[in-house]
Amino acid sequence: MLLNNFQATLEYAKELDKEDSLKHFREEFYLKPGSIYMDGNSLGLLSKRAERTLLESLEDWKEYGIDGWTQGNHPWFFMADELGKKLAPLVGGSAEEVIVTGSTTVNLHQLVSTFYKPDGIRSKILADELTFPSDIYALQSQVRIHGFDPDTHLIRVKSRDGRFLEEDDIIAAMTDEIALIVLPTVLYRSGQILDIKRLTDEAHKRGILIGFDGCHSVGSMPHSFSEWDVDFAFWCNYKHLNGGPGGVGGLFVNRKLFGKMPGLAGWFSSNKEKQFDMEHTLTPAHSAGAFQIGTPHVLSAAPLIGSLEIFTEAGIENIRQKSLKINQYLMDLIDNELADMGFVIGTPREDARRGGHVSLEHKEAARICKSLKENGIIPDFRAPNIIRLAPVALYTSYEDVWEVVQILKKIIIEKQYEKFKNEREVVA
Ligand SMILES: Cc1ncc(COP(=O)(O)O)c(C=O)c1O
Ligand SMILES: Nc1c(O)cccc1C(=O)C[C@H](N)C(=O)O
C-alpha cells in the first residue's frame, strides 16, 4: 500500500485507468507506439482535431485566397477573438478580456510597455529569481528602455531553498518603489503554484499593478483571473493546450484597464470596424484585442481551434482533478519504488500548491534523462539536476506512469545512465 491509498502493482494501475473518466481522449492524440510522452509541459502532443483545423485553414487559403479573411471554415479576421472567447473559461476571463496573439515573450513586452509607467520613486519592477529567463531578459530590456539600470530597477525576490518562493517574501518586497509586478502562476522547474489571489490583493492594497506568466498553468488547471482582479496575464498555448510548436500565445487584460493605448501599437490593435478606414489615428479595440500588433499568424493559431474543442468537452475541472491524482500517483510510486536511489521530489506535496508536473531531482539527472529516452520515455531536463515529468490528464495513462517508474528503477539498478555524459543536450 502506498501513501494515498494507491497500490504499487501494475494491476492497480490498470484499475485506475478503467475508472478514468477522461480515458477516451487518449485516442484523440498522436502517441508514438512504444514511447511514453512525459513532456507535455514543454510541448503538448498533436491531436487529430488540431491537425484537422490546421488542414481546414490551409483549405480555406486554397479555396478563398484573400477572401479567407472573412469566409471559409475559420475566417482569419475574427480568429484571434474567436479563440479568445473559447480560451476565456480556461483562464477565468470574459470573452473580451482574452485574445490569442503573439507569443509569451512578445505579449510580456506588449503588456509591460503598456502598464509600466515609472513615476518618481515608484519606478521599479518586481519579479523573482526562479522565473523563466525569457521573462527576465524582457523585463531587463523594458527597464533599460526607460533609461534605468536593471541591476537597480529589476528586483528579483529570492528563494529560500532554490526551489520555491514564499508569498510572504514577495509581499515584503512590494515597497513604494515598485511600479509593476510580474510573476509566474506556476514555477517552471518545481511546479509550485503561487497564491495568485493573495498576491494580487496585496499588490493592489499598495497601489501596484500585477501580471502573471501562465505558461505552466493554462490548460492544466482552472484560473479565475477576473474574479481575482489580476491586471494582466500572458501565456503560451503550446504546452498543456497542445497548440503546436511556436503556436500563437494568449493574453488577458482586466476590463477595468480597457481603453489604454497599447504600448506597442499596430493596425490589428484597432477597433475592427475602423481598421480598414486606414486612418493614421489609431482607435484601439475596447477589449484585449487592443494588445494585438500586426497580422495574426493564422497557420500557427489554427491547431488551437481543434485543441480547444477537446478542453471544452473534457472540462478544465475534470482535467485538474485527474492531473492532481495522476501526479500524486507518480510521486507516491517514486517514494515507494525509488527510495534510497538519490531522488528528491522538488515539487510541493499539497494539492493547492502544485501544478501539472513533477520535478524529480537527482545529481545524475542529465544522463538519467538520456537513458530514459533510450528506453522510449520522453522527459525533459532542466539544469543542473531536474528531471521534469508531466503526466498529462488528456493522454497519459496510469499504466504509463507505472511503466516510467519501473524503467527509472531499472536505469538506476543497472547503472544504465553511466554510459552517457552527465551534461545537457542543445535543446534540453
Ligand atoms: C514560464 C515561461 N515563460 C516564458 C517562456 C517563453 O515563451 P516563448 O518562447 O513562447 O516566448 C516559456 C517557455 O519557453 C516559459 O515556460
Ligand atoms: N519554448 C521552447 C522551445 O522553443 C524549445 C524548447 C523548449 C521550449 C519550452 O517551452 C521550454 C519551457 N518554457 C520550459 O519550461 O522549460
Coordinates of C-alpha atoms in Angstrom, one line a residue, residues 91-420:
V91 CA -8.3 31.4 -17.5
G92 CA -11.4 32.8 -15.8
G93 CA -11.8 35.9 -18.0
S94 CA -14.7 37.2 -20.0
A95 CA -14.6 36.8 -23.8
E96 CA -13.5 40.4 -24.3
E97 CA -10.6 40.1 -21.8
V98 CA -8.8 37.3 -23.6
I99 CA -7.1 37.3 -27.0
V100 CA -5.0 34.8 -28.9
T101 CA -2.0 36.6 -30.2
G102 CA 1.8 36.9 -30.2
S103 CA 3.9 34.7 -28.1
T104 CA 4.7 34.6 -24.4
T105 CA 7.7 36.9 -24.6
V106 CA 6.2 39.3 -27.2
N107 CA 3.0 39.6 -25.1
L108 CA 5.0 40.3 -22.0
H109 CA 6.8 43.1 -23.9
Q110 CA 3.5 44.4 -25.0
L111 CA 1.9 44.4 -21.5
V112 CA 4.9 45.8 -19.8
S113 CA 5.2 48.5 -22.5
T114 CA 1.6 49.4 -21.7
F115 CA 1.4 49.1 -18.0
Y116 CA 4.9 50.0 -16.7
K117 CA 4.7 53.7 -16.0
P118 CA 7.6 54.7 -13.7
D119 CA 6.5 57.7 -11.7
G120 CA 9.0 59.4 -9.3
I121 CA 10.2 57.0 -6.7
R122 CA 7.7 54.3 -7.9
S123 CA 9.9 53.2 -10.8
K124 CA 11.0 49.6 -10.2
I125 CA 9.7 46.2 -11.5
L126 CA 9.4 43.3 -9.1
A127 CA 9.9 39.7 -10.3
D128 CA 11.6 36.7 -8.8
E129 CA 14.8 34.8 -9.1
L130 CA 13.2 31.5 -10.2
T131 CA 11.4 32.9 -13.2
F132 CA 12.0 31.6 -16.7
P133 CA 14.9 33.5 -18.2
S134 CA 13.0 34.9 -21.2
D135 CA 10.8 36.9 -18.8
I136 CA 13.8 38.3 -17.0
Y137 CA 15.5 39.3 -20.3
A138 CA 12.3 41.0 -21.4
L139 CA 11.9 42.9 -18.1
Q140 CA 15.6 43.9 -18.1
S141 CA 15.2 45.4 -21.6
Q142 CA 12.0 47.2 -20.6
V143 CA 13.8 48.8 -17.7
R144 CA 16.6 49.8 -20.0
I145 CA 14.2 51.4 -22.5
H146 CA 13.1 53.7 -19.6
G147 CA 16.7 54.7 -19.0
F148 CA 17.1 52.7 -15.8
D149 CA 19.7 50.1 -14.8
P150 CA 18.2 46.6 -14.5
D151 CA 20.6 45.9 -11.6
T152 CA 18.8 48.6 -9.5
H153 CA 15.4 48.7 -11.1
L154 CA 14.5 45.0 -11.6
I155 CA 14.1 43.5 -8.2
R156 CA 14.1 39.7 -8.0
V157 CA 12.6 38.1 -4.9
K158 CA 15.0 35.4 -3.6
S159 CA 14.0 31.8 -3.0
R160 CA 15.0 30.4 0.4
D161 CA 15.8 27.0 -0.9
G162 CA 16.3 27.3 -4.7
R163 CA 13.0 25.5 -5.4
F164 CA 10.1 27.5 -4.0
L165 CA 9.0 31.1 -3.4
E166 CA 7.4 32.3 -0.2
E167 CA 4.4 34.6 -0.8
D168 CA 5.4 36.4 2.4
D169 CA 8.8 37.3 0.9
I170 CA 7.1 38.6 -2.3
I171 CA 4.7 40.7 -0.3
A172 CA 7.6 42.1 1.8
A173 CA 9.2 43.2 -1.4
M174 CA 6.2 45.2 -2.5
T175 CA 7.6 48.5 -1.4
D176 CA 6.6 52.0 -2.5
E177 CA 9.4 51.9 -5.1
I178 CA 7.6 49.2 -7.1
A179 CA 5.6 50.3 -10.1
L180 CA 4.8 46.8 -11.6
I181 CA 4.9 43.1 -10.5
V182 CA 5.4 40.2 -12.9
L183 CA 5.3 36.6 -11.5
P184 CA 4.7 33.1 -12.8
T185 CA 1.4 31.3 -11.9
V186 CA 3.4 28.1 -11.7
L187 CA 7.2 27.9 -11.4
Y188 CA 8.7 26.2 -14.5
R189 CA 11.1 24.0 -12.5
S190 CA 9.5 23.0 -9.2
G191 CA 5.8 23.3 -10.4
Q192 CA 4.9 25.4 -7.3
I193 CA 1.7 27.4 -7.7
L194 CA 1.8 30.9 -6.3
D195 CA -1.2 32.2 -4.4
I196 CA -2.4 34.5 -7.2
K197 CA -5.4 36.0 -5.4
R198 CA -3.4 36.8 -2.2
L199 CA -0.5 38.4 -4.2
T200 CA -3.0 40.4 -6.3
D201 CA -4.8 41.7 -3.3
E202 CA -1.6 42.6 -1.5
A203 CA -0.2 44.4 -4.7
H204 CA -3.5 46.4 -5.1
K205 CA -3.5 47.4 -1.4
R206 CA -0.2 49.1 -2.2
G207 CA -1.3 50.6 -5.5
I208 CA 0.8 48.3 -7.6
L209 CA -0.3 46.7 -10.9
I210 CA 0.4 42.9 -11.1
G211 CA 0.6 40.5 -14.0
F212 CA 1.2 36.7 -14.3
D213 CA 3.0 34.4 -16.7
G214 CA 0.6 31.5 -17.1
C215 CA 2.7 29.2 -19.4
H216 CA 2.8 26.4 -16.9
S217 CA -0.7 26.5 -15.7
V218 CA -3.0 27.3 -18.6
G219 CA -4.6 24.1 -19.8
S220 CA -3.8 22.1 -16.7
M221 CA -5.9 23.9 -14.0
P222 CA -8.7 26.4 -13.7
H223 CA -8.0 30.1 -13.1
S224 CA -10.2 33.0 -12.1
F225 CA -8.2 35.9 -13.4
S226 CA -11.2 38.3 -13.5
E227 CA -12.5 37.3 -10.1
W228 CA -9.1 37.6 -8.5
D229 CA -8.8 41.0 -10.1
V230 CA -5.5 40.2 -11.8
D231 CA -4.4 43.1 -14.0
F232 CA -3.0 41.1 -16.9
A233 CA -1.6 37.7 -17.8
F234 CA 0.1 36.1 -20.7
W235 CA 1.0 32.5 -21.7
C236 CA 1.9 30.1 -24.5
N237 CA -0.6 27.7 -25.9
Y238 CA 1.9 25.0 -27.0
K239 CA 2.4 23.3 -23.6
H240 CA -0.7 22.0 -21.8
L241 CA -3.0 23.3 -24.5
N242 CA -1.3 21.3 -27.3
G243 CA -1.4 24.2 -29.8
G244 CA 1.8 23.2 -31.7
P245 CA 5.4 24.2 -31.7
G246 CA 5.8 28.0 -31.8
G247 CA 2.0 28.3 -31.8
V248 CA 0.3 31.6 -31.1
G249 CA 0.1 32.6 -27.4
G250 CA -2.6 34.3 -25.4
L251 CA -3.1 37.3 -23.1
F252 CA -5.7 38.5 -20.6
V253 CA -6.3 42.2 -19.7
N254 CA -8.7 43.1 -17.0
R255 CA -11.6 45.0 -18.4
K256 CA -11.0 47.9 -15.9
L257 CA -7.8 48.6 -18.0
F258 CA -9.6 48.7 -21.4
G259 CA -9.2 51.9 -23.2
K260 CA -5.4 52.3 -22.5
M261 CA -3.4 52.9 -25.6
P262 CA -1.2 49.8 -26.2
G263 CA 2.5 50.3 -25.6
L264 CA 3.3 48.6 -28.8
A265 CA 0.6 49.5 -31.3
G266 CA -0.2 48.2 -34.8
W267 CA -3.2 48.1 -37.1
F268 CA -4.5 44.9 -35.5
S269 CA -4.8 46.9 -32.2
S270 CA -7.7 48.6 -33.9
N271 CA -11.4 48.6 -33.3
K272 CA -12.3 46.1 -36.1
E273 CA -15.0 48.4 -37.5
K274 CA -12.4 51.1 -38.0
Q275 CA -9.4 49.1 -39.1
F276 CA -9.9 49.3 -42.8
D277 CA -10.6 53.1 -42.7
M278 CA -6.8 53.2 -42.9
E279 CA -6.7 56.4 -40.7
H280 CA -3.4 57.5 -39.2
T281 CA -5.0 57.9 -35.8
L282 CA -5.4 54.5 -34.1
T283 CA -8.8 53.8 -32.5
P284 CA -7.9 50.8 -30.2
A285 CA -10.4 48.0 -29.7
H286 CA -12.2 48.3 -26.4
S287 CA -11.1 44.8 -25.4
A288 CA -7.9 42.7 -25.0
G289 CA -7.9 42.8 -28.8
A290 CA -6.2 46.2 -28.5
F291 CA -3.0 44.4 -27.5
Q292 CA -2.6 42.7 -30.8
I293 CA 0.0 44.3 -33.0
G294 CA 0.1 43.1 -36.6
T295 CA -1.5 40.5 -38.9
P296 CA -2.2 37.3 -36.9
H297 CA -0.2 34.2 -37.5
V298 CA -3.1 32.3 -38.8
L299 CA -1.5 28.9 -39.6
S300 CA 0.2 28.9 -36.1
A301 CA -3.2 29.6 -34.4
A302 CA -5.3 27.2 -36.4
P303 CA -4.4 24.0 -34.5
L304 CA -5.7 25.6 -31.3
I305 CA -9.2 25.8 -32.6
G306 CA -9.4 22.0 -32.6
S307 CA -7.4 21.6 -29.5
L308 CA -9.7 23.9 -27.5
E309 CA -12.8 21.8 -28.6
I310 CA -11.3 19.0 -26.6
F311 CA -10.8 21.2 -23.5
T312 CA -14.4 22.4 -23.7
E313 CA -15.6 18.8 -23.9
A314 CA -13.4 17.4 -21.2
G315 CA -13.9 20.4 -18.7
I316 CA -11.0 22.0 -17.0
E317 CA -12.2 21.0 -13.5
N318 CA -12.1 17.3 -14.6
I319 CA -8.7 17.8 -16.2
R320 CA -7.4 19.3 -12.9
Q321 CA -8.8 16.5 -10.9
K322 CA -7.1 13.9 -13.0
S323 CA -3.9 15.9 -13.2
L324 CA -3.7 16.1 -9.4
K325 CA -4.5 12.4 -9.0
I326 CA -2.0 11.1 -11.6
N327 CA 0.8 13.4 -10.4
Q328 CA 0.1 12.3 -6.9
Y329 CA 0.3 8.6 -8.1
L330 CA 3.6 9.4 -9.7
M331 CA 5.0 10.9 -6.6
D332 CA 3.8 8.1 -4.4
L333 CA 5.3 5.5 -6.7
I334 CA 8.6 7.4 -6.7
D335 CA 8.6 7.5 -2.9
N336 CA 7.8 3.8 -2.8
E337 CA 9.9 2.3 -5.6
L338 CA 12.8 4.7 -5.8
A339 CA 13.6 5.2 -2.1
D340 CA 17.4 5.4 -1.4
M341 CA 18.3 5.9 -5.0
G342 CA 19.3 9.5 -4.7
F343 CA 16.0 11.0 -5.9
V344 CA 14.3 14.0 -4.3
I345 CA 10.9 15.2 -5.2
G346 CA 11.2 19.0 -5.7
T347 CA 7.5 19.7 -6.2
P348 CA 5.2 20.8 -3.3
R349 CA 3.2 17.9 -2.0
E350 CA 0.0 19.8 -1.2
D351 CA -2.6 19.8 -4.0
A352 CA -3.2 23.6 -3.7
R353 CA 0.5 24.3 -4.2
R354 CA 1.4 22.1 -7.2
G355 CA 0.8 22.5 -10.9
G356 CA 0.7 19.8 -13.6
H357 CA 4.2 18.4 -13.5
V358 CA 6.6 16.6 -11.1
S359 CA 10.1 17.8 -10.6
L360 CA 12.5 15.0 -9.8
E361 CA 15.9 16.0 -8.6
H362 CA 19.0 13.7 -8.9
K363 CA 22.7 14.5 -9.3
E364 CA 22.8 12.3 -12.4
A365 CA 19.7 13.9 -13.9
A366 CA 21.1 14.8 -17.3
R367 CA 22.2 11.3 -18.0
I368 CA 19.2 9.7 -16.5
C369 CA 17.2 11.7 -19.0
K370 CA 19.3 10.4 -21.8
S371 CA 18.8 6.9 -20.5
L372 CA 15.0 7.4 -20.3
K373 CA 15.0 8.5 -23.9
E374 CA 16.9 5.4 -24.9
N375 CA 14.2 3.4 -23.1
G376 CA 11.4 5.2 -25.1
I377 CA 10.4 7.7 -22.4
I378 CA 10.4 11.4 -23.2
P379 CA 11.1 13.6 -20.1
D380 CA 12.9 16.9 -20.1
F381 CA 16.0 18.0 -18.2
R382 CA 16.4 21.4 -16.6
A383 CA 19.9 22.2 -15.4
P384 CA 21.5 21.4 -13.1
N385 CA 19.7 18.4 -11.7
I386 CA 16.0 18.3 -12.6
I387 CA 14.1 15.6 -14.5
R388 CA 10.7 17.1 -15.3
L389 CA 7.9 14.6 -15.8
A390 CA 4.4 15.7 -16.8
P391 CA 1.7 13.1 -16.8
V392 CA -1.0 14.9 -18.8
A393 CA -4.7 14.4 -18.0
L394 CA -5.8 14.0 -21.6
Y395 CA -3.4 11.5 -22.8
T396 CA -1.3 9.9 -20.1
S397 CA -2.5 6.6 -18.5
Y398 CA -1.8 5.4 -15.0
E399 CA -0.1 2.4 -16.7
D400 CA 2.3 4.8 -18.4
V401 CA 3.2 6.3 -15.1
W402 CA 3.7 2.9 -13.6
E403 CA 5.9 1.9 -16.5
V404 CA 8.0 5.1 -16.2
V405 CA 8.8 4.4 -12.6
Q406 CA 9.8 0.8 -13.3
I407 CA 12.1 2.0 -16.0
L408 CA 13.7 4.6 -13.8
K409 CA 14.3 1.9 -11.2
K410 CA 15.9 -0.3 -13.8
I411 CA 18.1 2.5 -15.1
I412 CA 19.5 3.1 -11.6
I413 CA 19.8 -0.5 -10.6
E414 CA 21.6 -1.5 -13.8
K415 CA 23.5 1.8 -13.8
Q416 CA 22.4 2.3 -17.5
Y417 CA 22.9 6.0 -17.2
E418 CA 26.7 5.6 -16.8
K419 CA 27.2 5.2 -20.5
F420 CA 26.1 8.8 -21.1

